[in-house]
Amino acid sequence: MSDDTAESESPTRYVESPIIMATVRVVAPFVFTFGLFVMFHGADSSGGGFQGGVIVGTVVLMLGMAFGIQTTREWVGPKLPVVLVGAGVLAFLLIGIGPVLLGGAFLEYHAYGVHHASKYGIELVELAIGLIVSGIVTGLFFVIAAGMRNSGGETA
Amino acid sequence: MSSALEIGLLAFVVVSALATALLRDVLGSIIAFSAYSLGISIIWVFLRAPDVGLTEAAVGAGVMTVLFLLTIAKTVRPAGEKTIERVNVRALGVTIAFVAVLSTTLFALPPVGAGDSAVVTDDVTRYYLENAYTETEVHNAVTAVLAAYRGFDTLGEAVVVYSAGIGILLVLHKEVFE
C-alpha cells in the first residue's frame, strides 16, 4: 500500500506493466461486447442503455490504465466523448419527435407503422442512452485524470 | 433475508461500510468502498432487482472506484502509523441520532416480498404488469416502464445527465488546460 502512495506522489510517471497490458488486450474486446449485449438486450433481460453504456465506457478506462491515460486520450481525441453525449441526446429527441411528425403523440412508437415498432423504438432509445452514458464516463475519466498533472500548459 | 449467505452478505456490507468510514488511509478507504458497492449489488440481486444490481456493480464498484483513485492520486498519505481514524464523538452522536430518526420509517415498510404491499396492489403497477408484454413487446417490464410508459421522464433524465456532464467537462477542461 505504501508503494502505491509513493508512486502517486509523482503521478506523471507512467510505468508499463506487461501483465496489465496483456490482460487488458485479451479482456477489453469481451468487455466491449458484453457492454453492447447489455445495451441491446436490455429490452428482454436485465440491463439497458445505462448499464451497457457504463460497461462500454469502462473499456476506455481499462485502456487508459494499461497503456497510459495520456496516450489513450490522444488516441480517443478530445471531441469524441462530447460528440457521443450530444449525439445520444439528439437521437433520443429525434426518436421522440418522429411520431409527432407522423401524426401521433410524443414517443408513441406505434405511429412509425413498422412491425414491432415499439420494440425497435425502445431498443433505439436504450442505444441513445448508452451513447450518452459512455460519453460521460469517458469524458469524466480523461478530465479528472488530466488534473493529475497540475503543471498546466498542455493541450487536449 | 434469512439464509446464512444473506446474513453473511449483510455483515460483509456493514463491515466494509465501517472500514470505509474508519480507515485512515484514503486508498484503503476507497478499496473498502468498492467492496461495499460489490456487496450491495449482490444484495440487490438477492432482492430480485438485477437491473439495480448491474448498475451498482458497474458504477459503484467499477467507475466510481477508478474516479476516486484518480482523484486521490494528487494527495499524500497522512503521516503517522495509525490504521484507524480517531472518531469524533460529537459527530458520531449526531450521526447515530440521525440514523435513529430515519430508522423509524423502517417499521412502515412492508416485509420483503409481501403480496399485499402498496406497490403490488397499486393500479398503475397492475396495469404495467398486465399490459407491458402485449403493448410494448419487450420482456423486461423495467425497460418497458423506463423507455415506453415513462419515456418522457427518461428523456428528461438523459437531458439532465447531458447538461450536468457537459457542464462539468467544460469547467474542468478550462481549469486543467487553460
Coordinates of C-alpha atoms in Angstrom, one line a residue:
Chain A
M1 CA 0.0 0.0 0.0
S2 CA 2.9 2.4 0.8
D3 CA 4.3 1.7 -2.7
D4 CA 1.1 3.0 -4.3
T5 CA 1.1 6.2 -2.4
A6 CA 4.8 6.7 -3.0
E7 CA 4.1 6.4 -6.7
S8 CA 1.2 8.7 -6.5
E9 CA 3.4 11.5 -5.2
S10 CA 5.0 11.7 -8.6
P11 CA 1.9 10.9 -10.7
T12 CA 3.3 12.0 -14.1
R13 CA 5.4 8.9 -14.3
Y14 CA 3.7 6.0 -16.2
V15 CA 5.1 2.6 -15.7
E16 CA 4.4 0.0 -18.4
S17 CA 3.3 -3.3 -17.0
P18 CA 3.3 -6.2 -19.5
I19 CA 0.9 -8.2 -17.3
I20 CA -1.7 -5.5 -17.2
M21 CA -1.3 -4.7 -20.9
A22 CA -1.6 -8.3 -21.9
T23 CA -4.7 -8.8 -19.7
V24 CA -6.4 -5.7 -21.0
R25 CA -5.6 -6.6 -24.6
V26 CA -7.4 -10.0 -24.0
V27 CA -10.2 -8.8 -21.8
A28 CA -11.2 -5.5 -23.5
P29 CA -13.0 -6.9 -26.6
F30 CA -15.1 -9.2 -24.4
V31 CA -16.0 -6.3 -22.0
F32 CA -16.9 -4.2 -25.0
T33 CA -19.1 -7.0 -26.5
F34 CA -20.7 -7.5 -23.1
G35 CA -21.5 -3.8 -22.8
L36 CA -23.1 -3.8 -26.2
F37 CA -25.0 -7.0 -25.3
V38 CA -26.4 -5.4 -22.1
M39 CA -27.3 -2.3 -24.1
F40 CA -29.2 -4.2 -26.9
H41 CA -30.6 -6.9 -24.7
G42 CA -32.0 -4.6 -22.1
A43 CA -35.4 -5.0 -23.7
D44 CA -35.6 -8.7 -23.0
S45 CA -33.4 -9.2 -19.9
S46 CA -32.0 -7.1 -17.1
G47 CA -29.8 -4.3 -18.1
G48 CA -30.3 -1.5 -20.5
G49 CA -28.7 1.6 -22.0
F50 CA -27.4 3.0 -18.8
Q51 CA -25.7 -0.1 -17.5
G52 CA -24.4 -1.0 -21.0
G53 CA -23.1 2.5 -21.6
V54 CA -21.1 2.3 -18.3
I55 CA -19.6 -1.0 -19.3
V56 CA -18.6 0.3 -22.7
G57 CA -17.1 3.4 -21.1
T58 CA -15.2 1.0 -18.8
V59 CA -13.3 -0.3 -21.8
V60 CA -11.7 3.1 -22.3
L61 CA -10.9 3.2 -18.6
M62 CA -9.2 -0.1 -18.9
L63 CA -7.2 1.0 -21.9
G64 CA -6.2 4.1 -20.1
M65 CA -5.0 2.1 -17.1
A66 CA -3.0 -0.3 -19.2
F67 CA -1.5 1.9 -21.9
G68 CA -1.2 5.3 -20.2
I69 CA -4.0 7.8 -19.8
Q70 CA -2.2 10.4 -21.9
T71 CA -1.7 8.1 -24.8
T72 CA -5.3 6.9 -24.7
R73 CA -6.6 10.4 -24.6
E74 CA -4.7 11.3 -27.6
W75 CA -6.0 8.2 -29.3
V76 CA -9.6 8.9 -28.4
G77 CA -9.4 12.6 -29.1
P78 CA -10.9 15.4 -27.0
K79 CA -14.1 15.8 -29.1
L80 CA -15.3 12.2 -29.2
P81 CA -16.9 12.0 -25.7
V82 CA -18.7 15.3 -26.2
V83 CA -19.9 14.2 -29.6
L84 CA -21.2 10.9 -28.2
V85 CA -23.2 12.7 -25.5
G86 CA -24.6 15.2 -27.9
A87 CA -25.5 12.6 -30.5
G88 CA -27.2 10.4 -27.8
V89 CA -29.5 13.2 -26.7
L90 CA -30.2 14.3 -30.2
A91 CA -31.1 10.7 -31.2
F92 CA -33.4 10.3 -28.2
L93 CA -35.2 13.6 -29.2
L94 CA -35.5 12.6 -32.8
I95 CA -36.9 9.2 -31.9
G96 CA -39.4 11.0 -29.7
I97 CA -40.4 13.7 -32.2
G98 CA -40.7 11.3 -35.2
P99 CA -44.2 10.1 -34.2
V100 CA -45.3 13.7 -33.7
L101 CA -44.4 14.4 -37.3
L102 CA -46.3 11.3 -38.4
G103 CA -49.4 12.4 -36.5
G104 CA -49.0 10.6 -33.2
A105 CA -48.1 11.6 -29.7
F106 CA -44.5 12.2 -28.5
L107 CA -42.6 8.9 -28.2
E108 CA -45.7 7.0 -29.5
Y109 CA -43.6 4.3 -31.2
H110 CA -46.6 2.7 -32.9
A111 CA -47.0 5.7 -35.1
Y112 CA -44.0 4.6 -37.1
G113 CA -46.1 1.9 -38.6
V114 CA -43.2 -0.6 -38.7
H115 CA -43.7 -4.2 -37.5
H116 CA -42.7 -4.4 -33.8
A117 CA -42.2 -0.6 -33.8
S118 CA -42.4 -0.4 -30.1
K119 CA -39.7 -3.0 -29.5
Y120 CA -37.3 -1.3 -32.0
G121 CA -38.1 2.1 -30.7
I122 CA -37.3 1.0 -27.1
E123 CA -34.0 -0.5 -28.3
L124 CA -33.0 2.6 -30.2
V125 CA -33.8 4.7 -27.1
E126 CA -31.6 2.3 -25.0
L127 CA -28.8 2.7 -27.5
A128 CA -29.1 6.5 -27.3
I129 CA -28.9 6.4 -23.5
G130 CA -25.9 4.1 -23.8
L131 CA -24.1 6.7 -26.1
I132 CA -24.8 9.5 -23.5
V133 CA -23.5 7.5 -20.6
S134 CA -20.4 6.0 -22.2
G135 CA -19.5 9.5 -23.4
I136 CA -19.9 11.0 -20.0
V137 CA -17.9 8.2 -18.3
T138 CA -15.0 8.6 -20.8
G139 CA -15.0 12.3 -20.7
L140 CA -15.0 12.4 -16.8
F141 CA -12.2 9.9 -16.7
F142 CA -9.9 11.9 -19.0
V143 CA -10.7 15.3 -17.4
I144 CA -10.2 14.0 -13.8
A145 CA -7.0 12.2 -14.8
A146 CA -5.7 15.3 -16.5
G147 CA -5.9 17.0 -13.1
M148 CA -3.1 14.7 -12.0
R149 CA -0.6 16.9 -13.9
N150 CA -1.1 20.3 -12.4
S151 CA 1.7 21.8 -14.3
G152 CA -0.8 23.1 -17.0
G153 CA 0.1 24.3 -20.4
E154 CA -0.7 21.1 -22.3
T155 CA -3.4 20.9 -24.9
A156 CA -6.1 18.2 -25.0
Chain B
M1 CA -33.4 -12.3 4.2
S2 CA -32.8 -15.4 6.4
S3 CA -30.3 -17.8 4.9
A4 CA -26.7 -17.9 6.1
L5 CA -25.5 -16.5 2.8
E6 CA -27.7 -13.4 3.0
I7 CA -26.7 -12.8 6.6
G8 CA -23.1 -13.1 5.7
L9 CA -23.6 -10.6 2.8
L10 CA -25.2 -8.1 5.1
A11 CA -22.4 -8.5 7.6
F12 CA -19.8 -8.0 4.8
V13 CA -21.6 -4.8 3.7
V14 CA -21.8 -3.4 7.2
V15 CA -18.1 -4.2 7.9
S16 CA -16.9 -2.7 4.6
A17 CA -19.0 0.4 5.3
L18 CA -17.4 0.8 8.7
A19 CA -14.0 0.2 7.2
T20 CA -14.7 2.9 4.6
A21 CA -15.6 5.4 7.4
L22 CA -12.8 4.5 9.8
L23 CA -9.7 3.7 7.8
R24 CA -7.1 6.4 8.0
D25 CA -5.6 5.6 4.7
V26 CA -7.7 7.0 1.8
L27 CA -6.6 4.3 -0.6
G28 CA -7.7 1.6 1.8
S29 CA -11.0 3.5 2.3
I30 CA -11.7 3.6 -1.4
I31 CA -11.0 -0.2 -1.7
A32 CA -13.3 -0.8 1.2
F33 CA -15.9 1.4 -0.5
S34 CA -15.7 -0.6 -3.7
A35 CA -16.1 -3.8 -1.7
Y36 CA -19.2 -2.3 -0.1
S37 CA -20.6 -1.5 -3.6
L38 CA -20.0 -5.0 -4.7
G39 CA -21.8 -6.5 -1.6
I40 CA -24.7 -4.1 -2.1
S41 CA -25.0 -5.1 -5.8
I42 CA -25.2 -8.8 -4.8
I43 CA -27.9 -7.9 -2.2
W44 CA -29.9 -6.2 -5.0
V45 CA -29.7 -9.4 -7.0
F46 CA -31.0 -11.3 -3.9
L47 CA -33.9 -8.8 -3.7
R48 CA -34.8 -9.6 -7.3
A49 CA -33.6 -6.3 -8.7
P50 CA -30.9 -7.4 -11.2
D51 CA -31.2 -4.1 -13.1
V52 CA -30.2 -2.1 -10.0
G53 CA -27.6 -4.7 -9.1
L54 CA -26.0 -4.3 -12.5
T55 CA -25.9 -0.6 -12.2
E56 CA -24.4 -0.7 -8.7
A57 CA -21.7 -3.1 -9.8
A58 CA -20.8 -1.1 -12.9
V59 CA -21.0 2.4 -11.5
G60 CA -20.4 1.9 -7.8
A61 CA -17.7 -0.8 -7.8
G62 CA -16.2 0.0 -11.2
V63 CA -16.2 3.5 -12.5
M64 CA -16.5 5.4 -9.1
T65 CA -13.5 3.5 -7.7
V66 CA -11.4 4.4 -10.7
L67 CA -12.5 8.1 -10.5
F68 CA -11.8 8.2 -6.7
L69 CA -8.4 6.6 -7.3
L70 CA -7.5 9.2 -9.9
T71 CA -8.7 11.9 -7.5
I72 CA -6.6 10.8 -4.6
A73 CA -3.5 10.4 -6.8
K74 CA -2.8 14.1 -6.2
T75 CA -2.9 13.7 -2.4
V76 CA -0.3 12.4 0.0
R77 CA -0.7 9.8 2.7
P78 CA -1.3 11.3 6.2
A79 CA 1.6 11.0 8.5
G80 CA 1.6 8.5 11.4
E81 CA 1.3 4.8 11.7
K82 CA -2.3 4.6 12.9
T83 CA -4.6 2.5 10.8
I84 CA -7.9 3.7 12.3
E85 CA -9.0 7.3 12.2
R86 CA -9.9 8.8 15.6
V87 CA -13.7 9.0 16.0
N88 CA -15.2 12.4 16.6
V89 CA -17.6 11.7 19.5
R90 CA -20.0 14.6 18.9
A91 CA -20.2 13.8 15.1
L92 CA -20.8 10.2 16.0
G93 CA -23.6 11.2 18.3
V94 CA -25.3 13.4 15.7
T95 CA -25.0 10.6 13.1
I96 CA -26.5 8.0 15.4
A97 CA -29.4 10.3 16.3
F98 CA -29.9 11.0 12.6
V99 CA -29.9 7.3 11.7
A100 CA -32.3 6.6 14.6
V101 CA -34.8 9.2 13.3
L102 CA -34.5 7.7 9.8
S103 CA -34.9 4.1 11.2
T104 CA -38.4 4.9 12.5
T105 CA -39.6 4.8 8.9
L106 CA -38.3 1.2 8.7
F107 CA -41.4 -0.1 10.6
A108 CA -43.7 1.4 7.9
L109 CA -42.0 -0.7 5.2
P110 CA -43.8 -3.9 4.2
P111 CA -41.7 -7.1 4.6
V112 CA -39.6 -8.2 1.5
G113 CA -41.8 -10.0 -1.0
A114 CA -45.1 -9.2 0.8
G115 CA -48.1 -9.7 -1.6
D116 CA -50.3 -7.0 0.0
S117 CA -47.9 -4.1 -0.1
A118 CA -49.0 -0.9 -1.7
V119 CA -46.5 -1.3 -4.6
V120 CA -48.1 -4.7 -5.6
T121 CA -51.7 -3.8 -5.2
D122 CA -51.4 -0.4 -6.8
D123 CA -53.5 0.1 -10.0
V124 CA -50.6 1.5 -12.0
T125 CA -48.3 -1.4 -11.1
R126 CA -51.1 -3.8 -12.1
Y127 CA -51.6 -2.1 -15.4
Y128 CA -47.9 -2.2 -16.2
L129 CA -47.6 -5.9 -15.3
E130 CA -50.7 -6.9 -17.2
N131 CA -50.1 -4.9 -20.4
A132 CA -46.4 -4.4 -20.7
Y133 CA -45.8 -7.6 -22.7
T134 CA -48.5 -7.0 -25.3
E135 CA -48.3 -3.2 -25.6
T136 CA -44.5 -2.7 -25.7
E137 CA -43.4 -6.2 -27.0
V138 CA -40.4 -6.3 -24.7
H139 CA -39.9 -8.9 -22.0
N140 CA -38.3 -6.7 -19.3
A141 CA -41.0 -4.8 -17.5
V142 CA -38.4 -2.4 -16.1
T143 CA -37.3 -1.4 -19.6
A144 CA -40.9 -1.2 -20.7
V145 CA -41.7 1.4 -18.0
L146 CA -38.4 3.3 -18.5
A147 CA -38.4 3.6 -22.2
A148 CA -42.1 3.4 -23.2
Y149 CA -44.6 4.3 -20.4
R150 CA -42.3 6.8 -18.8
G151 CA -40.2 7.6 -21.9
F152 CA -40.7 11.3 -21.4
D153 CA -39.2 11.1 -17.8
T154 CA -36.3 9.1 -19.2
L155 CA -35.7 11.8 -21.8
G156 CA -35.7 14.4 -19.0
E157 CA -33.1 12.3 -17.1
A158 CA -31.0 12.0 -20.2
V159 CA -31.0 15.7 -20.7
V160 CA -30.1 16.2 -17.0
V161 CA -27.1 13.9 -17.4
Y162 CA -26.2 15.7 -20.7
S163 CA -26.3 19.2 -19.2
A164 CA -24.6 18.2 -15.9
G165 CA -21.9 16.2 -17.8
I166 CA -21.2 18.8 -20.4
G167 CA -21.1 21.5 -17.7
I168 CA -18.5 19.5 -15.6
L169 CA -16.5 18.7 -18.7
L170 CA -16.4 22.4 -19.7
V171 CA -15.5 23.7 -16.3
L172 CA -12.8 21.1 -15.6
H173 CA -11.4 21.3 -19.1
K174 CA -11.0 25.0 -18.7
E175 CA -9.4 24.6 -15.3
V176 CA -6.9 21.9 -16.5
F177 CA -6.0 23.1 -19.9
E178 CA -6.2 26.9 -19.8

